[in-house]
PDB file of C-alpha atoms in Angstrom:
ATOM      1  CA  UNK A   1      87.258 -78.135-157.954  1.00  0.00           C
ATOM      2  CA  UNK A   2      90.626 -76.424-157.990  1.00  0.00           C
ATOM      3  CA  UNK A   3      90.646 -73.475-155.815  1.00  0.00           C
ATOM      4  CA  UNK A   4      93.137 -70.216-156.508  1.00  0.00           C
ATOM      5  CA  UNK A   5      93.015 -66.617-155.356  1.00  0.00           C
ATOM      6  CA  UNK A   6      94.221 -64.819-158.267  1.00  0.00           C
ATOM      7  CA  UNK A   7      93.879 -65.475-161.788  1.00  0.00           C
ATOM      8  CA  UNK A   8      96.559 -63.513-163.303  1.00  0.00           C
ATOM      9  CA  UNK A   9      99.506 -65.414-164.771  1.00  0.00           C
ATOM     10  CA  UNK A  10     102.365 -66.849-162.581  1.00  0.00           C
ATOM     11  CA  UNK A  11     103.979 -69.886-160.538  1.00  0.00           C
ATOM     12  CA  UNK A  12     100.604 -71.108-158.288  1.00  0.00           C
ATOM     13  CA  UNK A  13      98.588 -70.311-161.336  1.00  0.00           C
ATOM     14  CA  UNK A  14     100.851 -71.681-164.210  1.00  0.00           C
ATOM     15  CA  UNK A  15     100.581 -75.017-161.458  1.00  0.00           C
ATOM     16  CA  UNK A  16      97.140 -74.608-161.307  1.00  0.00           C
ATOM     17  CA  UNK A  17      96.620 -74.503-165.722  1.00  0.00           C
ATOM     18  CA  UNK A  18      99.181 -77.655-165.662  1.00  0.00           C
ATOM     19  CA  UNK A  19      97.454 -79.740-163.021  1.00  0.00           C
ATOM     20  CA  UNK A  20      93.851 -79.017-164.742  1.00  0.00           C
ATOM     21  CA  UNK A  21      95.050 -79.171-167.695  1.00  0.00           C
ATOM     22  CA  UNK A  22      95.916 -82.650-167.330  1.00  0.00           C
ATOM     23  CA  UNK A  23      93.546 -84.421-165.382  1.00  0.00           C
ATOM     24  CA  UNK A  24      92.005 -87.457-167.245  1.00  0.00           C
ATOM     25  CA  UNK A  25      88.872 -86.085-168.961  1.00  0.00           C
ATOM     26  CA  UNK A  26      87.316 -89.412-168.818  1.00  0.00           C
ATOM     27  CA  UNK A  27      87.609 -89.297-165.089  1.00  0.00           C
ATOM     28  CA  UNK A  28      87.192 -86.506-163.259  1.00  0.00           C
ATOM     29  CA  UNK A  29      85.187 -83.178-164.050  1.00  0.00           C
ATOM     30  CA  UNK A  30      87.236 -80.034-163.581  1.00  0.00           C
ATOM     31  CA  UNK A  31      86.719 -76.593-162.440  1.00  0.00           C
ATOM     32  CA  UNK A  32      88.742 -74.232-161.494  1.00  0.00           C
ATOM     33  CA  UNK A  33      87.289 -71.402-159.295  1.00  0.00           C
ATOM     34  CA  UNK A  34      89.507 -68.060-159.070  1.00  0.00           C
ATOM     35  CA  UNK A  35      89.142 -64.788-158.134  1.00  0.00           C
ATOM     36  CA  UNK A  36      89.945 -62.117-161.002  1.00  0.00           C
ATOM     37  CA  UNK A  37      89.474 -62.105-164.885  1.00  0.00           C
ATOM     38  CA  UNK A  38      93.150 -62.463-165.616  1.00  0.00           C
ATOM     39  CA  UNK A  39      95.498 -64.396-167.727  1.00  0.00           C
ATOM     40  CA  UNK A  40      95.192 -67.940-166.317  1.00  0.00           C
ATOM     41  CA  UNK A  41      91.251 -67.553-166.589  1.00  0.00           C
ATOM     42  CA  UNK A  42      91.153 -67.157-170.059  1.00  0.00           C
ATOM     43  CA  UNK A  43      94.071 -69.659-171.071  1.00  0.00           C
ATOM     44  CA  UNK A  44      91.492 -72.189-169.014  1.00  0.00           C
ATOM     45  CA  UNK A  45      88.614 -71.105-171.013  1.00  0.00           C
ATOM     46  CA  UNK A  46      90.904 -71.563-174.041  1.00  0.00           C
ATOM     47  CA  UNK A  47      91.061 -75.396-173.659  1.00  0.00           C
ATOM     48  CA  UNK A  48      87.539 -75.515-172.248  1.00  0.00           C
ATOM     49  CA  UNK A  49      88.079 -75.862-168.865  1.00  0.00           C
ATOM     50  CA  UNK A  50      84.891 -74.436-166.956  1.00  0.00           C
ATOM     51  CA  UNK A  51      86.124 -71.607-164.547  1.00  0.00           C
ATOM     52  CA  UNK A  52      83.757 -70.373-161.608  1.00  0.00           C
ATOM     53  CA  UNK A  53      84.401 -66.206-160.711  1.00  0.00           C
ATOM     54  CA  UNK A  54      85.059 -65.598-156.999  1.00  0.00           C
ATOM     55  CA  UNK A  55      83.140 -62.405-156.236  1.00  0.00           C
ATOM     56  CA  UNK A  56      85.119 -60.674-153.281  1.00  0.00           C
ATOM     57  CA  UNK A  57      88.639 -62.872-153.530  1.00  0.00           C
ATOM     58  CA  UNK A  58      91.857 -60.330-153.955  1.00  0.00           C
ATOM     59  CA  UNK A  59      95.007 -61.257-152.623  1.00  0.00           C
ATOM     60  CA  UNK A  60      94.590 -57.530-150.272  1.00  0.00           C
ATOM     61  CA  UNK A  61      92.613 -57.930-147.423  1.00  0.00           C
ATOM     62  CA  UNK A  62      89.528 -56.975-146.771  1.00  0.00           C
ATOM     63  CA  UNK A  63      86.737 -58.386-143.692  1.00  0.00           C
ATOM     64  CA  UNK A  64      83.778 -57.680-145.883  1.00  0.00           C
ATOM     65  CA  UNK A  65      85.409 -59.437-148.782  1.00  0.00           C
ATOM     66  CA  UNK A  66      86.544 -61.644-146.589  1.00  0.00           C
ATOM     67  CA  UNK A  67      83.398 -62.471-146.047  1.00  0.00           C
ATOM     68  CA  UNK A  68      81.479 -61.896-149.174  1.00  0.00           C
ATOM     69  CA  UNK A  69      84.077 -64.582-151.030  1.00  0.00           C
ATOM     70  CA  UNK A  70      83.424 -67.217-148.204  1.00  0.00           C
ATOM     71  CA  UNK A  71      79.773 -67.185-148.509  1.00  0.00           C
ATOM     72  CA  UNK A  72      80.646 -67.300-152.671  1.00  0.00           C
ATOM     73  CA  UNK A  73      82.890 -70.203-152.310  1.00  0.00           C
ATOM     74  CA  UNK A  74      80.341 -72.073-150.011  1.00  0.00           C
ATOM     75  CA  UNK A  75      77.449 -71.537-152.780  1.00  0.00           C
ATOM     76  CA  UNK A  76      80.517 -72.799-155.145  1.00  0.00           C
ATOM     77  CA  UNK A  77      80.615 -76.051-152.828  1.00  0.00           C
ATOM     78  CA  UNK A  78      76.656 -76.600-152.381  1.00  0.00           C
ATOM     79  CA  UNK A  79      76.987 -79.387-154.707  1.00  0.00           C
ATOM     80  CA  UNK A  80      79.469 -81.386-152.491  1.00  0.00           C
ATOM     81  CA  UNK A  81      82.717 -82.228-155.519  1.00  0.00           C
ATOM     82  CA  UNK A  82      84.646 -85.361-154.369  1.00  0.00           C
ATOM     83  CA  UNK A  83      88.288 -83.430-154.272  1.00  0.00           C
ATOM     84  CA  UNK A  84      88.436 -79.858-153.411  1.00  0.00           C
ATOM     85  CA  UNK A  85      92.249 -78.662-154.215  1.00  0.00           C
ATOM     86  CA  UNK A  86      93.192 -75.152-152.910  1.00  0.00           C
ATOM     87  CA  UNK A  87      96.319 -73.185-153.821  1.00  0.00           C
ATOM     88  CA  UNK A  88      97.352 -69.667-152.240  1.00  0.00           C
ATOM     89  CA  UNK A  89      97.013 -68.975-148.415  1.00  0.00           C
ATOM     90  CA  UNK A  90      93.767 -66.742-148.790  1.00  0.00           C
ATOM     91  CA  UNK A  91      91.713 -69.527-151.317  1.00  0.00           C
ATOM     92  CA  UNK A  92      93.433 -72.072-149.081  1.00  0.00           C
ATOM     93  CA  UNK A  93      92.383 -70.563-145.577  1.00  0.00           C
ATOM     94  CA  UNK A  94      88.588 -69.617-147.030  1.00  0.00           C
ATOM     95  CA  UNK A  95      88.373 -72.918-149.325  1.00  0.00           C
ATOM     96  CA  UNK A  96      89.243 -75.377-146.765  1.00  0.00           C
ATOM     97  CA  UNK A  97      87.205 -73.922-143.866  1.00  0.00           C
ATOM     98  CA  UNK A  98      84.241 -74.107-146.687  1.00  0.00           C
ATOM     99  CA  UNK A  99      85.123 -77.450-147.902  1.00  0.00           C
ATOM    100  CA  UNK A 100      84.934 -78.885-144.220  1.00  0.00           C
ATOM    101  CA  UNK A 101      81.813 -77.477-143.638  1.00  0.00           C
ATOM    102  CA  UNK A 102      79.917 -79.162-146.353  1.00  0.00           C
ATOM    103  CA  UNK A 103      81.987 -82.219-146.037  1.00  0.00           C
ATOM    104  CA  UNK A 104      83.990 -82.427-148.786  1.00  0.00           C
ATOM    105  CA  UNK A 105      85.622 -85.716-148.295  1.00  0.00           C
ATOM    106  CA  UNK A 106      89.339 -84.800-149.513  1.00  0.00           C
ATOM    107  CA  UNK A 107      90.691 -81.420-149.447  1.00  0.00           C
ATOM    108  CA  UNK A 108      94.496 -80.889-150.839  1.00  0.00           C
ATOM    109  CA  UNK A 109      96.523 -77.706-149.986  1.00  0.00           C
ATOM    110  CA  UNK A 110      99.459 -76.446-151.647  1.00  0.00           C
ATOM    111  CA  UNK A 111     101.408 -74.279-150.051  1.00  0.00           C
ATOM    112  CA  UNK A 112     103.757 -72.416-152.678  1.00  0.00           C
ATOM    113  CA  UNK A 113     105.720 -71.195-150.345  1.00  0.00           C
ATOM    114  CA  UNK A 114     104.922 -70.195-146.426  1.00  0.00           C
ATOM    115  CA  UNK A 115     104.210 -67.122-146.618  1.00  0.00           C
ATOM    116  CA  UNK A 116     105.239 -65.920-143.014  1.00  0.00           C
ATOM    117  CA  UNK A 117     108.312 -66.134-144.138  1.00  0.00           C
ATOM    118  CA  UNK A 118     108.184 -62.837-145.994  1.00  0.00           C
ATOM    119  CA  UNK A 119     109.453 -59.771-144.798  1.00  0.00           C
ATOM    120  CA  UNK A 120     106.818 -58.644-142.380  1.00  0.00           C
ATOM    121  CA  UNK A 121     106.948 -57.128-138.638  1.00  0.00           C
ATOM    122  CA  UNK A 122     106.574 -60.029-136.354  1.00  0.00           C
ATOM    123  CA  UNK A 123     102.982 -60.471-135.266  1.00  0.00           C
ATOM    124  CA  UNK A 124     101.838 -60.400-138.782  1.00  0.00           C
ATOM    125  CA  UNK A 125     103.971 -63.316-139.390  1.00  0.00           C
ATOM    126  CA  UNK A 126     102.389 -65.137-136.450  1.00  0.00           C
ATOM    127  CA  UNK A 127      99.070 -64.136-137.425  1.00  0.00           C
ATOM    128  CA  UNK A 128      99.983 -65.355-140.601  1.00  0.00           C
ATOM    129  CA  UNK A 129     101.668 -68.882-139.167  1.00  0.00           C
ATOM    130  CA  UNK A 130      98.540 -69.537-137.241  1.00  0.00           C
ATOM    131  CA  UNK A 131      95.894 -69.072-140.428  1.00  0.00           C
ATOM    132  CA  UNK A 132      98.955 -71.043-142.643  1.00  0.00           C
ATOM    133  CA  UNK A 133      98.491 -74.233-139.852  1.00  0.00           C
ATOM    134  CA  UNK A 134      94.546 -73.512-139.539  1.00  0.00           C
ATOM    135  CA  UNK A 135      94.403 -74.321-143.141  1.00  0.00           C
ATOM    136  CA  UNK A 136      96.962 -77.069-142.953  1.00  0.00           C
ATOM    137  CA  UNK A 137      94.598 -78.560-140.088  1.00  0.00           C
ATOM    138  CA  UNK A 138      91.692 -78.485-142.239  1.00  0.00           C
ATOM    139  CA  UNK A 139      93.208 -79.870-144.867  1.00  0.00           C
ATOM    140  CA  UNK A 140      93.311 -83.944-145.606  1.00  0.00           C
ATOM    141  CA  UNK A 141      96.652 -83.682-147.491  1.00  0.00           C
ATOM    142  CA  UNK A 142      99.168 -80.664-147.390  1.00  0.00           C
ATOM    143  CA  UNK A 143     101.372 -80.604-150.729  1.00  0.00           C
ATOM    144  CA  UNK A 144     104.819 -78.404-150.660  1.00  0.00           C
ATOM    145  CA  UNK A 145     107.114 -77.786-153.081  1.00  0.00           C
ATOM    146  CA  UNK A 146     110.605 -77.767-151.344  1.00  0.00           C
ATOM    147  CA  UNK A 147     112.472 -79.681-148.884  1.00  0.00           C
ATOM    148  CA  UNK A 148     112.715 -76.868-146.730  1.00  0.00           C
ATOM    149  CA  UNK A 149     108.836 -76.162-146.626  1.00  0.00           C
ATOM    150  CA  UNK A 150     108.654 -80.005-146.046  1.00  0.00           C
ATOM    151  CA  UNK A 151     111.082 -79.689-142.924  1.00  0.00           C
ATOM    152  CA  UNK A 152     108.829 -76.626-141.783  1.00  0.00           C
ATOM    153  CA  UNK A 153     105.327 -78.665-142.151  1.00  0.00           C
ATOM    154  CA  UNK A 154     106.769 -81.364-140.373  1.00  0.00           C
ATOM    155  CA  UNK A 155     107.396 -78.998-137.538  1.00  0.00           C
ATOM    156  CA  UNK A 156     103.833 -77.921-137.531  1.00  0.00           C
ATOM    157  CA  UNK A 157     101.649 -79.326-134.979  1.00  0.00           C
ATOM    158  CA  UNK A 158      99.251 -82.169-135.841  1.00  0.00           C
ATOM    159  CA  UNK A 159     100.724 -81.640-139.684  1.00  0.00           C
ATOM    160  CA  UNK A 160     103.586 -83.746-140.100  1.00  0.00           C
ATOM    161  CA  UNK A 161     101.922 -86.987-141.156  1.00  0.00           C
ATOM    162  CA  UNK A 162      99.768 -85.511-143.937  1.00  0.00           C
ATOM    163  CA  UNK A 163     102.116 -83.427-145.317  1.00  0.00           C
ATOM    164  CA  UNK A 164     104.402 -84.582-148.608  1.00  0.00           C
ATOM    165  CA  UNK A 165     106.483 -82.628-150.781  1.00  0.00           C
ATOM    166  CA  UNK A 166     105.820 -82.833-155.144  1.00  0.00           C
ATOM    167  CA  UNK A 167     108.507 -80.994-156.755  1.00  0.00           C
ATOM    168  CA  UNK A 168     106.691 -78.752-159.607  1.00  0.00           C
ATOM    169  CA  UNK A 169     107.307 -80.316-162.892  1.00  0.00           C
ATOM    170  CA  UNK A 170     108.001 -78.677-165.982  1.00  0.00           C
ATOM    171  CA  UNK A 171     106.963 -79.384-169.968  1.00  0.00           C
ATOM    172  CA  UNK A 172     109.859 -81.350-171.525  1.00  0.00           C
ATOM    173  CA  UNK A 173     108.826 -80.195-175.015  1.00  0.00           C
ATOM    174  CA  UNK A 174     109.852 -77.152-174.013  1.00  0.00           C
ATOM    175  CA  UNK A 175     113.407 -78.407-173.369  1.00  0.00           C
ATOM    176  CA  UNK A 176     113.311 -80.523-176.585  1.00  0.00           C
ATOM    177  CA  UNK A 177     113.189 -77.615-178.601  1.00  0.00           C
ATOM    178  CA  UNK A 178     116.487 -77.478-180.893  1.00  0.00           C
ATOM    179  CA  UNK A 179     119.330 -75.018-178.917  1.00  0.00           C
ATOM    180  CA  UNK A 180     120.534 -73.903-182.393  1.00  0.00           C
ATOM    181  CA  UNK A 181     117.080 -72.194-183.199  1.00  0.00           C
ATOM    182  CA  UNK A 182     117.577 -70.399-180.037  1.00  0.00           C
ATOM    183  CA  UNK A 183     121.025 -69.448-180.412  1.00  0.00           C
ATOM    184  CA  UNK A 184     120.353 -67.948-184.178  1.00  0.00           C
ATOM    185  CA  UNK A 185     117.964 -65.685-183.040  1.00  0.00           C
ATOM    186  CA  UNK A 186     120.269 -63.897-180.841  1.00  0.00           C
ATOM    187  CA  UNK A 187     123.175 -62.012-182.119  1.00  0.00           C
ATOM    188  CA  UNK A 188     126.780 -63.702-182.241  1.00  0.00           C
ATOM    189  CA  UNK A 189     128.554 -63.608-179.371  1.00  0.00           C
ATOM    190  CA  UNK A 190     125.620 -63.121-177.064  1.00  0.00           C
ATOM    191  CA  UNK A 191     125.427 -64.907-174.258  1.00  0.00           C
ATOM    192  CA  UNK A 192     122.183 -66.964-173.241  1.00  0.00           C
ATOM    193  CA  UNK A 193     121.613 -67.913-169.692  1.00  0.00           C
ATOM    194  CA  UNK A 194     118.596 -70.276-168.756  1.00  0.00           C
ATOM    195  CA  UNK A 195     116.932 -70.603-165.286  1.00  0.00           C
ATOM    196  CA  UNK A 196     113.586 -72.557-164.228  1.00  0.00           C
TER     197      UNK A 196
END
């Protein structure tokens, strides 16, 4: 089961369509439980991936939905899956505290990004380190994206050994496609600037 907190459409969730997207068919069975009726939902459902609706799970928060999308998420793990893999800090906190308490026997976090490094006053971002390194605790495996949030989990207590950094990847098709067909359908003279 992949675990995210929103299901509308961008980088965790475009990660989250990619990684489910191509896990061998033959040998795993994936689901992808999200809070929301967005985007990525339906682009899942598309290529019949089975998605699972998180009652309660917003990226806002909330103690009673808090709670409501735990107990959700632990009815969502009552038959035990062999991998649980949570993105986002919320689905990541409240999937890996689950995960461990019906013994799922490998739980993978990504962390796209720490988010107490946003612009917040200062306790919130130590409230929000401390839940970031819970979940890191609970976790079997803690995936980042960067060298610099590799340097940071490393400099998390307990975390360093479990933690390993997987640059994103990206769909070479999409860079195959011929740079004259892009260029004609702008007007001459225009300039084109590509970033990733």
């Amino acid at each position: 089961i992949i675990l995210i907190t929103k299901s509308n459409w961008g980088g965790a969730q475009r990660y989250v369509y990619d990684l489910a997207s191509r896990v061998p068919s033959g040998q795993f069975d994936v689901k992808v439980a999200l809070g929301g009726d967005g985007l990525l939902k339906k682009k899942l459902e598309e290529i019949g991936i089975p998605t699972i609706p998180i009652q309660g799970l917003e990226r806002d928060i909330s103690f009673t939905k808090e709670l409501s999308a735990f107990g959700n998420i632990l009815k969502i793990l009552r038959d035990t899956p062999d991998i649980l893999h949570v993105n986002s800090s919320k689905a990541g906190g409240l999937g890996a505290l689950a995960g461990r308490i019906v013994g799922v026997k490998k739980i993978i976090f990504t962390a796209h990004g720490w988010p107490f490094w946003e612009r917040r006053d200062p306790l919130s971002r130590l409230a929000i380190y401390f839940f970031s390194w819970i979940t890191a605790i609970l976790a079997h495996k803690v995936i980042v994206i960067s060298d610099y949030d590799l340097k940071v989990a490393q400099k998390m207590p307990f975390i360093a050994h479990k933690a390993v950094r997987i640059y994103n990847g990206i769909d070479l098709n999409f860079l195959l496609y011929p740079a004259h067909r892009i260029r004609d359908a702008f007007p001459e003279g225009a300039r084109i600037t590509g970033t990733i």
